[in-house]
Coordinates of C-alpha atoms in Angstrom, one line a residue:
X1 CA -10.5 -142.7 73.4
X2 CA -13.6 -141.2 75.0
X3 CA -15.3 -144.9 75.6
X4 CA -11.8 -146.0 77.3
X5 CA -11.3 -142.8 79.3
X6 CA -14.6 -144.0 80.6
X7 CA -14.5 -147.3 81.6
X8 CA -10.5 -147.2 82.2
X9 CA -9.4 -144.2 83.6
X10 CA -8.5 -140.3 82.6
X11 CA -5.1 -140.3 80.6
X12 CA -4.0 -137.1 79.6
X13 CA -4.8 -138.1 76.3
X14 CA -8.4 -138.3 77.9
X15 CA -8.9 -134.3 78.1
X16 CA -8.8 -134.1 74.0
X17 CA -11.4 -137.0 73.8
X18 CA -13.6 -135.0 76.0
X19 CA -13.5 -132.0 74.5
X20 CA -14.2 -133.1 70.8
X21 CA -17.3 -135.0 71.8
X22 CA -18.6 -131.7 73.6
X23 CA -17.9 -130.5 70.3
X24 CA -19.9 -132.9 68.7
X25 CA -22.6 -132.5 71.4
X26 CA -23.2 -128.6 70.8
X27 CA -22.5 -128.4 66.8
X28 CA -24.3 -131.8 65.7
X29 CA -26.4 -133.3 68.7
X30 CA -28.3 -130.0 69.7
X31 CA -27.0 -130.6 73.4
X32 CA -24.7 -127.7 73.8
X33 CA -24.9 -127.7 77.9
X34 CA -24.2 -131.3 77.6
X35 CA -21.0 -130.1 75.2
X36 CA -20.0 -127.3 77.7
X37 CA -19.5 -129.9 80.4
X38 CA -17.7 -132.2 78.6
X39 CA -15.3 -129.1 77.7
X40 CA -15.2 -128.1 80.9
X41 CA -14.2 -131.4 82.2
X42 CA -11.5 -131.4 79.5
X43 CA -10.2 -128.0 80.3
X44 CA -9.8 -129.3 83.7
X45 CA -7.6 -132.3 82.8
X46 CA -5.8 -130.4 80.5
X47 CA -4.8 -127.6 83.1
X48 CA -4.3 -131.0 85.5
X49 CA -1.4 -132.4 83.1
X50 CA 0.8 -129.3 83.1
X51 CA 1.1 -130.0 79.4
X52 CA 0.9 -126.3 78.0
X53 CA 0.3 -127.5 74.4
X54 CA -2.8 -129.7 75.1
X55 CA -4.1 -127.2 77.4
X56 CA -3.7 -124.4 74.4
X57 CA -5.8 -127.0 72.3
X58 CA -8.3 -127.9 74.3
X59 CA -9.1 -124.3 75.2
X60 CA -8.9 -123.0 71.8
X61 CA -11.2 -125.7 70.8
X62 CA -14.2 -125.3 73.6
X63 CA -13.8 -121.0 73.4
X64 CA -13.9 -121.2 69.1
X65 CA -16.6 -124.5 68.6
X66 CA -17.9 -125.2 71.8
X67 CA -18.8 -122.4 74.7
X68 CA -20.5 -119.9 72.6
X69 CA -23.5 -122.3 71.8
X70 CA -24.7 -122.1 75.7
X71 CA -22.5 -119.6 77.5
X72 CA -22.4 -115.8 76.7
X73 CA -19.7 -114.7 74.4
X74 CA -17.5 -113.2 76.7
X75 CA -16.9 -116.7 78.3
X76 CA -15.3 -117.9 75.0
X77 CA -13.1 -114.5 74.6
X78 CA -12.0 -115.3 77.8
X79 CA -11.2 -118.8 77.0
X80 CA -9.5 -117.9 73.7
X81 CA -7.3 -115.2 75.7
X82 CA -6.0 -117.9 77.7
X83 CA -5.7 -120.4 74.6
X84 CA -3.4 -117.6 72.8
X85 CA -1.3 -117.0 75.8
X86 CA -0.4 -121.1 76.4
X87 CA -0.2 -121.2 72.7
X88 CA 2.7 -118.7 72.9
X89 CA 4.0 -119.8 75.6
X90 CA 4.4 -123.5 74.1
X91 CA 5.7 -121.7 70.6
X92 CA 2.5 -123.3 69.1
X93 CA 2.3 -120.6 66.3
X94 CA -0.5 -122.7 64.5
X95 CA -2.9 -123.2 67.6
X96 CA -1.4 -119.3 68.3
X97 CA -3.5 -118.3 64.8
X98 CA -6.4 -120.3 65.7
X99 CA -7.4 -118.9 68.8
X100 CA -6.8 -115.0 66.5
X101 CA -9.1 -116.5 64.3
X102 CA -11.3 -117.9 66.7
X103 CA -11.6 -114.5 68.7
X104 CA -11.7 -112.2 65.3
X105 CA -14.9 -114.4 64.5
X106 CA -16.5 -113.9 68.2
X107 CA -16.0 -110.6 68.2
X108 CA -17.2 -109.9 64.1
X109 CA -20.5 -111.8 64.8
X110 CA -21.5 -110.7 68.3
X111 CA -21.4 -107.1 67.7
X112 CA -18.3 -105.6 68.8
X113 CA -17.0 -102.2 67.6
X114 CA -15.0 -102.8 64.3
X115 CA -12.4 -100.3 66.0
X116 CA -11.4 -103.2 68.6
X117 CA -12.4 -106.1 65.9
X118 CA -9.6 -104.2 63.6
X119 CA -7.2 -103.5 66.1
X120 CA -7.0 -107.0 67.4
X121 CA -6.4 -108.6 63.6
X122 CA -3.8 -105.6 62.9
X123 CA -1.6 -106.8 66.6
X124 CA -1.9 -110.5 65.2
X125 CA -1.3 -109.8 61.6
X126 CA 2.4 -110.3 61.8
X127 CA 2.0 -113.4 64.2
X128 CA -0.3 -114.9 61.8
X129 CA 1.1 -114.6 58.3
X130 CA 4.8 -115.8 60.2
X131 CA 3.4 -119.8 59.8
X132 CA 3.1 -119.5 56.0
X133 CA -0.2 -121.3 56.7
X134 CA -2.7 -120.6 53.4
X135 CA -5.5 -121.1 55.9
X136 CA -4.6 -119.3 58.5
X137 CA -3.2 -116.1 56.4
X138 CA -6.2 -116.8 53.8
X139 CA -8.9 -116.6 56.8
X140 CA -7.0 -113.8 58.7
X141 CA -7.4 -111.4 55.3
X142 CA -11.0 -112.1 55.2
X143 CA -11.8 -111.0 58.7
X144 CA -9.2 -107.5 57.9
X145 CA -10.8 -106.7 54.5
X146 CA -14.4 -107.4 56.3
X147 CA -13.6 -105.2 59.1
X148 CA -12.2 -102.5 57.1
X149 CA -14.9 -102.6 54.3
X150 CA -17.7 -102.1 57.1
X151 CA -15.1 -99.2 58.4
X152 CA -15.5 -97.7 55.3
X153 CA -12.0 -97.5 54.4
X154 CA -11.8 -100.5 52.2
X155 CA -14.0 -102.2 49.5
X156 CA -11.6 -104.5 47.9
X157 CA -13.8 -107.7 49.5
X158 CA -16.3 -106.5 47.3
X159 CA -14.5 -106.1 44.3
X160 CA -15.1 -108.7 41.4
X161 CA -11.8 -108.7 40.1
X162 CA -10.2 -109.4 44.1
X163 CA -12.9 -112.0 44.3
X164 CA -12.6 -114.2 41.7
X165 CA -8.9 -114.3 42.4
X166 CA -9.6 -115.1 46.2
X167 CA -11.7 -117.4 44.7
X168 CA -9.1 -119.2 42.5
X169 CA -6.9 -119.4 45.4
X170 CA -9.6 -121.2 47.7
X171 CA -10.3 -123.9 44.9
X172 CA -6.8 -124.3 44.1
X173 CA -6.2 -125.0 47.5
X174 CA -9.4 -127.0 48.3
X175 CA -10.1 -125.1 51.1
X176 CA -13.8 -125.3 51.6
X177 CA -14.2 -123.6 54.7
X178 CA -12.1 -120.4 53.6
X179 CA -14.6 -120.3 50.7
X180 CA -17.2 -120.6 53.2
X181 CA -15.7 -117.8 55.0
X182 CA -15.9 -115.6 51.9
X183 CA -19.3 -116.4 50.8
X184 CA -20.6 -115.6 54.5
X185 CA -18.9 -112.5 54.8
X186 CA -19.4 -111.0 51.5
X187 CA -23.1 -112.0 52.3
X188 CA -23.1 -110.0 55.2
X189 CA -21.3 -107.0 53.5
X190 CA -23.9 -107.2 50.3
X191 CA -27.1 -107.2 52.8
X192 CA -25.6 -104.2 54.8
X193 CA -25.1 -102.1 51.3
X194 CA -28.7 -103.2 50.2
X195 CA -28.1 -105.3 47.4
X196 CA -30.4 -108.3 48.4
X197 CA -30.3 -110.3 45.8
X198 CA -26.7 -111.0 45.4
X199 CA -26.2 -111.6 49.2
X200 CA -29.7 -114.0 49.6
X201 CA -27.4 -116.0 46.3
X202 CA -24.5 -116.0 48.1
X203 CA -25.8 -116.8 51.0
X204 CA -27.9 -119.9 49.2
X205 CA -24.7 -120.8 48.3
X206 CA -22.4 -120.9 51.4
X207 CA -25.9 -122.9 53.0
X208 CA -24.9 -125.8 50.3
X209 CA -21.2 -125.8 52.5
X210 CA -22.6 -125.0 55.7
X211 CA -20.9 -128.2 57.3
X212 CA -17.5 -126.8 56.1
X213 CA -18.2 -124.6 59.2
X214 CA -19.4 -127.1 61.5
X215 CA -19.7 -125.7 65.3
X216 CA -18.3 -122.1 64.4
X217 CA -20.3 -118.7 65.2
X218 CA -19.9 -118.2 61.6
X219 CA -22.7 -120.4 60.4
X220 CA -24.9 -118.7 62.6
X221 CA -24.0 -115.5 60.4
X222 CA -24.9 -118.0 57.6
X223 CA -28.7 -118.7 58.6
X224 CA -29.2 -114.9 60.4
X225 CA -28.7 -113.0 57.2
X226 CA -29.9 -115.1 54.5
X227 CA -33.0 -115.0 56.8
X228 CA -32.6 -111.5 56.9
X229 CA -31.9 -111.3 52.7
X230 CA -34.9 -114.0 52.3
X231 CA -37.0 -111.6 53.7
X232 CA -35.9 -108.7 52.0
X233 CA -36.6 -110.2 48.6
X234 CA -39.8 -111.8 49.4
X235 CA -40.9 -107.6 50.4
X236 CA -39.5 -106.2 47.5
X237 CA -40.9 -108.8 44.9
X238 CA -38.2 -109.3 43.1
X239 CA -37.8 -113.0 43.9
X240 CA -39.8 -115.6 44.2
X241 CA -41.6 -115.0 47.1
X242 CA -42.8 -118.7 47.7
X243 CA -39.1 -119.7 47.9
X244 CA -37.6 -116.8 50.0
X245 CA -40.9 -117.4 52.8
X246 CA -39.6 -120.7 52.8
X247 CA -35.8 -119.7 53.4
X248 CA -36.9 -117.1 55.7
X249 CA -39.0 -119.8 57.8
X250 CA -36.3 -122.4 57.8
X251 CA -33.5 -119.7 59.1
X252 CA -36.0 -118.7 61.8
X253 CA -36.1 -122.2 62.7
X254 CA -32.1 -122.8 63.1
X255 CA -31.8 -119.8 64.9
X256 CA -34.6 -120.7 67.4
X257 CA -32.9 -123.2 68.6
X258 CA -29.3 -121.7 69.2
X259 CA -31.3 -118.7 71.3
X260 CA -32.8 -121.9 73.2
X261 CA -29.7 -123.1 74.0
X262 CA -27.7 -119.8 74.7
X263 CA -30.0 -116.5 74.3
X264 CA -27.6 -114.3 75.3
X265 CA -26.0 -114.6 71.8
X266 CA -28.9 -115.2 70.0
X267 CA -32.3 -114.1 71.2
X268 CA -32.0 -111.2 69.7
X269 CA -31.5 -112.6 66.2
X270 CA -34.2 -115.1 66.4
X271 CA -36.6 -112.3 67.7
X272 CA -35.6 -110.0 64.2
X273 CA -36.5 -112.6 62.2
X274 CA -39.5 -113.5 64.1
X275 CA -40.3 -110.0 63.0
X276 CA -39.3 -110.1 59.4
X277 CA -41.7 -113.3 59.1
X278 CA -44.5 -110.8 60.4
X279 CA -43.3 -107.9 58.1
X280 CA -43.6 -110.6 55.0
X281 CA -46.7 -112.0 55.7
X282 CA -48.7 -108.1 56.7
X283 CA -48.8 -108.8 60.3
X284 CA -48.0 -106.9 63.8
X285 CA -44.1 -106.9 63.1
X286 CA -43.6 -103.4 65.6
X287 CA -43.8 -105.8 68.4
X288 CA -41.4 -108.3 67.3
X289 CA -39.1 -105.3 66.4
X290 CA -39.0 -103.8 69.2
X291 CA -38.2 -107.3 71.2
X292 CA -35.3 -107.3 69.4
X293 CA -34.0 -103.7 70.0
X294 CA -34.6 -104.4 73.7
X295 CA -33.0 -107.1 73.4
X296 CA -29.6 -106.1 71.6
X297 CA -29.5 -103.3 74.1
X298 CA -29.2 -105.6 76.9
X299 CA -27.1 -107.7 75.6
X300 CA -24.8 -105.2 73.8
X301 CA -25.2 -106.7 70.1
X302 CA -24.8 -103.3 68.4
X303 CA -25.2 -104.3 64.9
X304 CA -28.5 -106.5 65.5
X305 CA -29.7 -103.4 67.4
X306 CA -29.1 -101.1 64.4
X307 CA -30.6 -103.6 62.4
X308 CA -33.6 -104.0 63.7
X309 CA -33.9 -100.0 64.2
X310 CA -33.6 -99.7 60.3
X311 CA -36.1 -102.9 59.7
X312 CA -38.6 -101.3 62.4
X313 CA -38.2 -98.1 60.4
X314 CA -38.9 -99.4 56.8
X315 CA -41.8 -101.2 58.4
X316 CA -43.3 -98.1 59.8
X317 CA -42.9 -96.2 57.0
X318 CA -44.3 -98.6 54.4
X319 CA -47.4 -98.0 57.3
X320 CA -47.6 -94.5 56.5
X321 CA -45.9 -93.3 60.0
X322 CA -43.2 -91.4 59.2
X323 CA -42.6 -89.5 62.1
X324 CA -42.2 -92.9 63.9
X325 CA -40.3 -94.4 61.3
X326 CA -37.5 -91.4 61.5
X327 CA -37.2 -91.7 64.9
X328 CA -36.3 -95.6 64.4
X329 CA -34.0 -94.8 61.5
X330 CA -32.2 -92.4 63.2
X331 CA -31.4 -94.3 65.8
X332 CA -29.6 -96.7 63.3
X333 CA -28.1 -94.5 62.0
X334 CA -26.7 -93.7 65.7
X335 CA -26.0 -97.3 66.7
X336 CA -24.1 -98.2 63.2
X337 CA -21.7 -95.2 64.1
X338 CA -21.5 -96.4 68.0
X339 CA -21.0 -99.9 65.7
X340 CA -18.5 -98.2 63.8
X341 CA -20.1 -99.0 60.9
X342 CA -19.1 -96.0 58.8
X343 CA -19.9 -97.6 55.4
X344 CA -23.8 -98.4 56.6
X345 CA -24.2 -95.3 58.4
X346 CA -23.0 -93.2 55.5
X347 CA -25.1 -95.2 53.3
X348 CA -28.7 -94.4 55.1
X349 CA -27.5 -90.7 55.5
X350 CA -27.1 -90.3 51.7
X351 CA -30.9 -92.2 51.3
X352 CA -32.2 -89.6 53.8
X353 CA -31.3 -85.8 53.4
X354 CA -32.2 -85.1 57.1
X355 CA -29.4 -87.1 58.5
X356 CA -27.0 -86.3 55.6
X357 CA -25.8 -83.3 57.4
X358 CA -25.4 -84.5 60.7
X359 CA -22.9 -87.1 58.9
X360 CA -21.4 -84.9 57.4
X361 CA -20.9 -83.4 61.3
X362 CA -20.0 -86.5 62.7
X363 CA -17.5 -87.3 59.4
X364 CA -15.8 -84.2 59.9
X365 CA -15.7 -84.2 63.7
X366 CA -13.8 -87.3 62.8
X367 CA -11.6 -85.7 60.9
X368 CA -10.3 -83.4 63.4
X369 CA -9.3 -86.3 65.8
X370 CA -6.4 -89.2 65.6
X371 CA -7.7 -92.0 63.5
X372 CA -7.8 -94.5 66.6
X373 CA -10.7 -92.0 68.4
X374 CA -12.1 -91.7 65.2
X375 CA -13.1 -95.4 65.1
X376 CA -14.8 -95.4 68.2
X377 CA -18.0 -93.3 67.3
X378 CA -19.5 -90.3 66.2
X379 CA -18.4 -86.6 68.0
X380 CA -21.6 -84.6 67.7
X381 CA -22.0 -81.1 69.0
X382 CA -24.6 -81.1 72.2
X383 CA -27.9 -79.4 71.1
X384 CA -27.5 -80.9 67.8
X385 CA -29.8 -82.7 66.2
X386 CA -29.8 -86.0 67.8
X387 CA -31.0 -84.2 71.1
X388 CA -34.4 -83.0 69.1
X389 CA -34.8 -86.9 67.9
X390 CA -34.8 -87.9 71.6
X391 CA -37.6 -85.7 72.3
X392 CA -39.9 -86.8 69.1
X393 CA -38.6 -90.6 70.2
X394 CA -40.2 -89.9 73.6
X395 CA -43.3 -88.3 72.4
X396 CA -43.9 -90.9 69.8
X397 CA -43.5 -93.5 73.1
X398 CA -45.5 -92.0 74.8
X399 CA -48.3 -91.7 72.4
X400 CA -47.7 -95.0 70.6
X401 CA -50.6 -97.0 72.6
X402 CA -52.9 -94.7 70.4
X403 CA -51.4 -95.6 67.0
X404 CA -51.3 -99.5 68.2
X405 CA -48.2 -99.7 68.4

């Protein structure tokens, strides 16, 4: 189709050949501005036909495989938006449920707060499960129970019973990328409670299926945090440390060249693990850190910020610089809140008595609010505090050239 469209002449038929080779392009070739502007060229065509189902599919394909790989996320949420409203529009319920997925994904992976992550599954969920689709309902519950576990107010994803049942039904089924899905999201929900070894084996195993998810931001979740567990292990020494440097290193390298192609979405990972690397192997991680923090910020990927807040502050502290290191860990603590990440943030409060009360503040300012505001971030008295931590974060600054930092 694409060779004819070529030498004969654009068909409408033309605009889906275009846009599957720019999906080839990004996900296999390593060419994702090449990709982009053979999507581009098939959104155009598509909107050119008038045909509002082909336009749905062609957009849902380029903003949930294809856009993200070289143009900042909000391009493909944008592109998805439009996907879901032709979908709609054209009753295409199943193309309708892709571009949910495809957003839910986006917004899961690139940091957005699990409030608007939630909120966007619940105003789909009935649109979804209404196709009887075991793909589309299947996927859909995984993003909900992920969302909600990492809102703390849910842990059935990580229950054992709930999973080998999930687990039956992906088998059953043979659907490899759900299972994917699962093993990639529990990864990520195992790493973010501290248990590293069960989310590095999980993750070892969803690396064995990565090309059941092919071209999706999901299997840059894949190599980011079983970089991230890799390196965690290899620290503790509770692996083999040989094998997880090796992980690590080969993570790193993926990464590196999705932030080549599109650093907007992934600098900022690449840079944490550049840093982890360093941490692993004793050298000058503070910098690479810190990259990454500055990086986040700018780019508004909350949860790597927080991440690499907590990873800056284990680093420092295994240094001996504890007033440094509480100044990075309560930060994280800060940005997993802002995150919404109730679960995490309770977690490092409970491993660290000074900021056990002020989540206990936050928790109960929560309390006291509708459940919606609640979600959107911690309510802290002024003076508290969080105000003291920005005047030791300062001085520390300001003083850090001394300490080599």
């Amino acid at each position: 189709l694409l060779n004819h469209s070529i030498a004969q002449a654009h068909t409408t038929e033309s605009a889906f050949g275009y846009v599957i080779y720019g999906l080839v392009l990004s996900a296999a070739a390593g060419r994702p501005s090449d990709g982009y502007r053979f999507a581009q060229l098939a959104m155009k065509l598509a909107d050119r036909s008038g045909d509002v189902i082909l336009r749905s599919k062609v957009h849902m394909i380029t903003g949930a495989f294809v856009s993200f790989w070289s143009q900042p996320v909000e391009t493909s949420l944008d592109i998805l938006s439009d996907s879901l409203a032709k979908a709609l529009e054209a009753g295409d319920i199943q193309y309708a449920n892709y571009s949910v997925l495809g957003t839910s994904s986006l917004m899961l992976s690139t940091g957005a707060p699990l409030s608007k992550v939630l909120s966007f599954n619940e105003l789909h969920e009935q649109l979804v499960r209404r196709t009887n689709d075991a793909f589309s309902t299947e996927t859909h519950r995984l993003w909900l129970e992920a969302t909600r576990t990492m809102l703390d107010e849910s842990s059935a994803l990580l229950d054992s019973v709930a999973e080998e049942e999930a687990l039956d039904r992906f088998r059953a089924s043979g659907n490899q990328t759900a299972l994917t899905y699962f093993w990639v999201l529990k990864m990520q929900l195992h790493y973010l409670d501290q248990d590293y070894a069960k989310a590095y084996e999980l993750g070892i195993r969803a690396m064995e299926h990565s090309d059941s998810v092919l071209g999706q931001i999901v299997v840059a979740d894949l190599f980011f945090y079983l970089g991230l567990s890799a390196a965690a292990l290899a620290r503790s020494g509770r692996g083999n440390k040989k094998q997880c440097v090796k992980v690590l290193s080969s993570c790193r390298r993926r990464v590196r060249k999705w932030a080549k192609g599109c650093p907007h979405n992934f600098a900022q990972q690449y840079e944490l693990l550049c840093a982890e690397v360093e941490s692993v192997r004793g050298g000058r991680a503070l910098e690479g850190y810190e990259r990454a923090i500055k990086l986040s910020a700018k780019n508004r990927f909350l949860h790597v910020e927080a991440l690499a807040n907590e990873l800056a502050s284990a680093h420092l502290e295994a240094e001996g610089r504890e007033p440094l290191a509480d100044v990075f860990l309560e930060r994280s603590w800060r940005l997993y809140r802002e995150w919404n990440g109730y679960r995490k943030a309770r977690l490092i409060a409970e491993q660290h008595p000074n900021l056990r009360v002020l989540d206990e503040v936050a928790s109960q300012a929560d309390e006291q609010v509708e459940p919606e505001a609640a979600r959107n971030g911690p309510s802290l008295p002024e003076g508290s505090a969080l105000s003291i931590a920005d005047a030791l974060e300062a001085m520390c600054l300001e003083t850090s050239a001394d300490w080599g930092v």
